[in-house]
mmCIF file with all atom_site columns, C-alpha atoms in Angstrom:
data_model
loop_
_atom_site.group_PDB
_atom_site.id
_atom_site.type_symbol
_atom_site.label_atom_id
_atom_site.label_alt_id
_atom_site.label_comp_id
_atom_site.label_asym_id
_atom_site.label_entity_id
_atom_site.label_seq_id
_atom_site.pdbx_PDB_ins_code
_atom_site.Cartn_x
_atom_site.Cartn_y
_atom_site.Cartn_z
_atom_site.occupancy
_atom_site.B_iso_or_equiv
_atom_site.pdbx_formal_charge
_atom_site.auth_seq_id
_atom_site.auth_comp_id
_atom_site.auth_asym_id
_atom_site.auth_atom_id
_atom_site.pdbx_PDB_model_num
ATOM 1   C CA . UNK J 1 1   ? -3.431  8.907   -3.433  1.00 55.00 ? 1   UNK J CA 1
ATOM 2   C CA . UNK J 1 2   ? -7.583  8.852   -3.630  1.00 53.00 ? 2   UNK J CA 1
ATOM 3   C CA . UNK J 1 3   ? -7.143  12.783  -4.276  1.00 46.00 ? 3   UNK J CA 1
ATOM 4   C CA . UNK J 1 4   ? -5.863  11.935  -7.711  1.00 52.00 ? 4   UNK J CA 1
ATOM 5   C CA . UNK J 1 5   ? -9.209  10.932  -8.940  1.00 51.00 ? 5   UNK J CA 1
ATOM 6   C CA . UNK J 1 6   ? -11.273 13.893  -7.176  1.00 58.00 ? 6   UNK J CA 1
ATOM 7   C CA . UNK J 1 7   ? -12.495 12.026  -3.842  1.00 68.00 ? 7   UNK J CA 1
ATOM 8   C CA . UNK J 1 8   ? -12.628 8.786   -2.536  1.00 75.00 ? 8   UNK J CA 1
ATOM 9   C CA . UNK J 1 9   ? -13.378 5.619   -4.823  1.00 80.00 ? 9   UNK J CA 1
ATOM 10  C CA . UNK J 1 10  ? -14.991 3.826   -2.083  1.00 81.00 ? 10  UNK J CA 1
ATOM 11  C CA . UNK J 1 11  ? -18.307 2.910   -2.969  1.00 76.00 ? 11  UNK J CA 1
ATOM 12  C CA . UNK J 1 12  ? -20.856 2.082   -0.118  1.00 74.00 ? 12  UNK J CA 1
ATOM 13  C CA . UNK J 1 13  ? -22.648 0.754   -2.538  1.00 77.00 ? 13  UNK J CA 1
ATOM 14  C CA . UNK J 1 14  ? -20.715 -2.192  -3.558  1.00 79.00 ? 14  UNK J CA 1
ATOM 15  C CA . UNK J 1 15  ? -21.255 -5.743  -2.649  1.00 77.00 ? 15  UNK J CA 1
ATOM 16  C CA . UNK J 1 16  ? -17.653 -5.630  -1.079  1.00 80.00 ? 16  UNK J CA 1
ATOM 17  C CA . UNK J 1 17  ? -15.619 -5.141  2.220   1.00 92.00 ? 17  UNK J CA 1
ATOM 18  C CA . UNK J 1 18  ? -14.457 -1.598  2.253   1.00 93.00 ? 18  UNK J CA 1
ATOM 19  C CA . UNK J 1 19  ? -11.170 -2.943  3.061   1.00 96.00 ? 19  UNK J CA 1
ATOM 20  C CA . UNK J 1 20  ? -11.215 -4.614  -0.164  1.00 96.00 ? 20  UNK J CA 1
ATOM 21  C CA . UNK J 1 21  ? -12.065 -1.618  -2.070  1.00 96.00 ? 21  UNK J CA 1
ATOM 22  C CA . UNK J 1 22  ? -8.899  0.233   -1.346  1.00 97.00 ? 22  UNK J CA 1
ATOM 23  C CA . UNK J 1 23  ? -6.922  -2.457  -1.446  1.00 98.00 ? 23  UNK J CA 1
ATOM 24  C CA . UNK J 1 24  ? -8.264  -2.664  -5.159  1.00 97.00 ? 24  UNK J CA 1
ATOM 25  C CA . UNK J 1 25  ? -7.605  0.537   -5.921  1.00 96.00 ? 25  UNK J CA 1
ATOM 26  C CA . UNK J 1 26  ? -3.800  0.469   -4.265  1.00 98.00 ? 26  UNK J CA 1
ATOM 27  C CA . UNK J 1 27  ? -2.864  -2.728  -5.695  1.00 98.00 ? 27  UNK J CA 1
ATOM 28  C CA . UNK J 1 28  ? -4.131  -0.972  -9.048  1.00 97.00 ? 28  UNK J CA 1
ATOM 29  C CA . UNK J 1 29  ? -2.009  1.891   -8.762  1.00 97.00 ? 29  UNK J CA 1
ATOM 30  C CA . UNK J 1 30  ? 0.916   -0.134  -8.240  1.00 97.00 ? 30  UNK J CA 1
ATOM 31  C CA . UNK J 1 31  ? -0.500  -2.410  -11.249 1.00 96.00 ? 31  UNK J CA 1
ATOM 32  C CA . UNK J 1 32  ? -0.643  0.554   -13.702 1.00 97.00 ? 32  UNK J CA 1
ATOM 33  C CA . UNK J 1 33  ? 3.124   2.193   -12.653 1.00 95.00 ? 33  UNK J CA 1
ATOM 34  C CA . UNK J 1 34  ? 1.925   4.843   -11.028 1.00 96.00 ? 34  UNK J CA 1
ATOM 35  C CA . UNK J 1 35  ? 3.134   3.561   -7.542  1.00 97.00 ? 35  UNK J CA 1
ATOM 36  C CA . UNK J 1 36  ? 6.469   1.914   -8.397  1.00 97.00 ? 36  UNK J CA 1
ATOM 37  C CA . UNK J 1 37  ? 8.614   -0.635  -6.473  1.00 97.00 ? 37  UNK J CA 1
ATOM 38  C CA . UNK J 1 38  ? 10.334  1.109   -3.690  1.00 97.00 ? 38  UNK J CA 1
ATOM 39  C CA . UNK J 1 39  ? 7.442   3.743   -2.824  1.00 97.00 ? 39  UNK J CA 1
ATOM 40  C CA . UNK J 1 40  ? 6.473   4.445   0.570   1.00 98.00 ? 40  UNK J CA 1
ATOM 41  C CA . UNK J 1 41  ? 2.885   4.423   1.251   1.00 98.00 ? 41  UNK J CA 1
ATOM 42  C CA . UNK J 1 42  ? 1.136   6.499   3.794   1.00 97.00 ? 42  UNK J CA 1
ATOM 43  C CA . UNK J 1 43  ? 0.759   5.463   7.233   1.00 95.00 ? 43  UNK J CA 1
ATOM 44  C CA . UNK J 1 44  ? -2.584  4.004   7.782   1.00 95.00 ? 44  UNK J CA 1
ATOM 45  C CA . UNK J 1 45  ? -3.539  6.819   9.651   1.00 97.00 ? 45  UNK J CA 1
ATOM 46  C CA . UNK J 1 46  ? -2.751  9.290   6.383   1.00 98.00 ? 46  UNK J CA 1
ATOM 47  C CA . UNK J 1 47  ? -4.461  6.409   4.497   1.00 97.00 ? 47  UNK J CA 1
ATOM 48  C CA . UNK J 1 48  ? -7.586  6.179   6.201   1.00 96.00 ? 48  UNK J CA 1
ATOM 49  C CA . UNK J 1 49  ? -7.781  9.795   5.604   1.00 96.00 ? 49  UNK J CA 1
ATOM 50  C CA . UNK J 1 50  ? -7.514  9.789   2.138   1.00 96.00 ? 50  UNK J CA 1
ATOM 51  C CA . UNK J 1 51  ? -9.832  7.189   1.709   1.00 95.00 ? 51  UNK J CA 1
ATOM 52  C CA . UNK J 1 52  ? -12.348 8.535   4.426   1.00 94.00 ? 52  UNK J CA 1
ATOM 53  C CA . UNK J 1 53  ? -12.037 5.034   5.868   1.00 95.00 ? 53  UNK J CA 1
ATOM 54  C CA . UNK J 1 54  ? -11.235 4.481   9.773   1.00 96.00 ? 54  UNK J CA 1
ATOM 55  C CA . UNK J 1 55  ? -7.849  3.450   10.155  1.00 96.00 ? 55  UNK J CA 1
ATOM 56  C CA . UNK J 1 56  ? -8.118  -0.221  11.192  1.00 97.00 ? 56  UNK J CA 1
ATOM 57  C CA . UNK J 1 57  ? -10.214 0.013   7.532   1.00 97.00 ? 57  UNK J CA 1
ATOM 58  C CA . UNK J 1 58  ? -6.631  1.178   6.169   1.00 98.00 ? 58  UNK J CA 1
ATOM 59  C CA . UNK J 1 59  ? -4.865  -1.204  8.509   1.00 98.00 ? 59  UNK J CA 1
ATOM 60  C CA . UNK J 1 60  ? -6.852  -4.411  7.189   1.00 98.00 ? 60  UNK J CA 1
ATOM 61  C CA . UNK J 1 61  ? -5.999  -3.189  3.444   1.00 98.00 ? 61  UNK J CA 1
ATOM 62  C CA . UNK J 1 62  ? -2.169  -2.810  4.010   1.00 98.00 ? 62  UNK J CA 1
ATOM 63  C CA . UNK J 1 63  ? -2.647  -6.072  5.520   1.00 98.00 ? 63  UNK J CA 1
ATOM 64  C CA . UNK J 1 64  ? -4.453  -7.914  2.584   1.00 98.00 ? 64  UNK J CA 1
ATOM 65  C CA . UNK J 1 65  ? -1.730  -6.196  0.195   1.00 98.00 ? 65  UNK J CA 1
ATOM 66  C CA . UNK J 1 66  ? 1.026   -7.600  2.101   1.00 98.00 ? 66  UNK J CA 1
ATOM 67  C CA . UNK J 1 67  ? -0.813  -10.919 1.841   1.00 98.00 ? 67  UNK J CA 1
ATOM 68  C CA . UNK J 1 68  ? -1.276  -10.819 -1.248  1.00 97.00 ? 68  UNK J CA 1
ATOM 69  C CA . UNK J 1 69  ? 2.513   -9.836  -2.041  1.00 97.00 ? 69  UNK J CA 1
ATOM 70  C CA . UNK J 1 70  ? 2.369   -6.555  -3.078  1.00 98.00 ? 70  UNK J CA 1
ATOM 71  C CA . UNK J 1 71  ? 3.856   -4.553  -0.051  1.00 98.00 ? 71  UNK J CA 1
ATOM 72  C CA . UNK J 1 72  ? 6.602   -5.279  2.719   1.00 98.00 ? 72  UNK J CA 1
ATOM 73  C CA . UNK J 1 73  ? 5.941   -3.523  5.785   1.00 97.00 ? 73  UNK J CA 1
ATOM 74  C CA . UNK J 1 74  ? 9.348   -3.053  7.270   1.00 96.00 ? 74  UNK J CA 1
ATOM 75  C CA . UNK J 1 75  ? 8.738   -2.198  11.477  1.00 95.00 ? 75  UNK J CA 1
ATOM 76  C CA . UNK J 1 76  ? 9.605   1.594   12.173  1.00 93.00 ? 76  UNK J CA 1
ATOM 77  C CA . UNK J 1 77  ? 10.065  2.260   8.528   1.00 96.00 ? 77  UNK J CA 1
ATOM 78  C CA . UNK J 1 78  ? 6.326   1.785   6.990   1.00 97.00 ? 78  UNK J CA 1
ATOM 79  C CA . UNK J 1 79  ? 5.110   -0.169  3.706   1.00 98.00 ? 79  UNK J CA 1
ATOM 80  C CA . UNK J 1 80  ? 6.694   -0.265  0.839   1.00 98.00 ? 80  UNK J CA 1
ATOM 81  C CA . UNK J 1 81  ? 5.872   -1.144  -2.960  1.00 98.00 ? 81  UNK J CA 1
ATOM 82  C CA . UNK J 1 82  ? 7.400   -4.918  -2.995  1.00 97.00 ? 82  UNK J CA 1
ATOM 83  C CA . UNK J 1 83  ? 9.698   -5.397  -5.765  1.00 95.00 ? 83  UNK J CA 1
ATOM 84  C CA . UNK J 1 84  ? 8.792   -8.074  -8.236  1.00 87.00 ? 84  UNK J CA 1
ATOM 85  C CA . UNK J 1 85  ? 9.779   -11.711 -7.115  1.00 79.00 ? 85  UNK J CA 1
ATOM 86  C CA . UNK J 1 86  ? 13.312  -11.836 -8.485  1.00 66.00 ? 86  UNK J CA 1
ATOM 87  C CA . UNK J 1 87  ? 13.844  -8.660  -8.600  1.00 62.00 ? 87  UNK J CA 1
ATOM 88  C CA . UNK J 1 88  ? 17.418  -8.179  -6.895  1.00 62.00 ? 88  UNK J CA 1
ATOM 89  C CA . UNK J 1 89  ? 16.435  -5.203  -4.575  1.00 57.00 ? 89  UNK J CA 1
ATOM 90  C CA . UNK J 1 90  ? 14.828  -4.584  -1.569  1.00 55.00 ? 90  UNK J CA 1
ATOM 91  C CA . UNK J 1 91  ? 12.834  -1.212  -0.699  1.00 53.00 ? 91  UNK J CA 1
ATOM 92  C CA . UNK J 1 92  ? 14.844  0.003   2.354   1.00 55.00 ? 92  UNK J CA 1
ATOM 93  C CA . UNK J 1 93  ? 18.466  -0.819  2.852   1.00 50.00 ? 93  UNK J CA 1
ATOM 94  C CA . UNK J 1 94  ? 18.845  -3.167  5.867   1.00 50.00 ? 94  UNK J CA 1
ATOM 95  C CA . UNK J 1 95  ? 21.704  -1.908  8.418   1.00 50.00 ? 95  UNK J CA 1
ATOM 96  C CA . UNK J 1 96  ? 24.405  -3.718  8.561   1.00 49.00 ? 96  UNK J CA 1
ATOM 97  C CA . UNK J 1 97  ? 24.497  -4.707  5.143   1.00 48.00 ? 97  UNK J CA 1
ATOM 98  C CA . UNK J 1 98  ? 27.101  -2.211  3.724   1.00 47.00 ? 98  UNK J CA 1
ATOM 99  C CA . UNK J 1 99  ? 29.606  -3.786  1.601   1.00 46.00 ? 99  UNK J CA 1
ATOM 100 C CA . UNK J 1 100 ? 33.459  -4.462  2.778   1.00 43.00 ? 100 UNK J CA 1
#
């Protein structure tokens, strides 16, 4: 994802949490189409990486996303893009919920 644009957009010069800098630039890819409803994301782990953050960095990002409304983190699955509210889908089908 931060390979895109040729290295990492953090700044360490910014007045801001780091955590809030990729959490920026995620929720601006999703913003701008280019991660679309339904779209895994990395584990933190992979995003941490790409971001040359540590991973509890990448952790407290995914986490201010989901607050914010723009992910679903599903257990044993990962995060996914949230649909818009309304929207009548969900990013991972649930089990179970196969139609008779």
């Amino acid at each position: 994802m931060a390979a895109d644009s040729g290295g990492s957009p953090i700044d360490p010069n910014k007045i801001a949490y780091v955590y809030m800098q990729v959490a920026d630039h995620i929720a601006a890819r999703i913003a701008s189409g280019d991660l679309r409803p339904g779209a895994r994301l990395p584990g933190e782990r992979d995003l941490g990486e790409e971001y040359e953050v540590a991973y509890l960095t990448a952790r407290r990002a995914v986490r201010e996303l989901r607050e914010r409304g723009l992910v679903v983190t599903l257990p044993a699955k990962g995060t996914f893009v949230a649909y818009p509210e309304g929207a009548n889908e969900s990013p991972v089908p649930e089990q179970g919920d196969a139609e008779q």
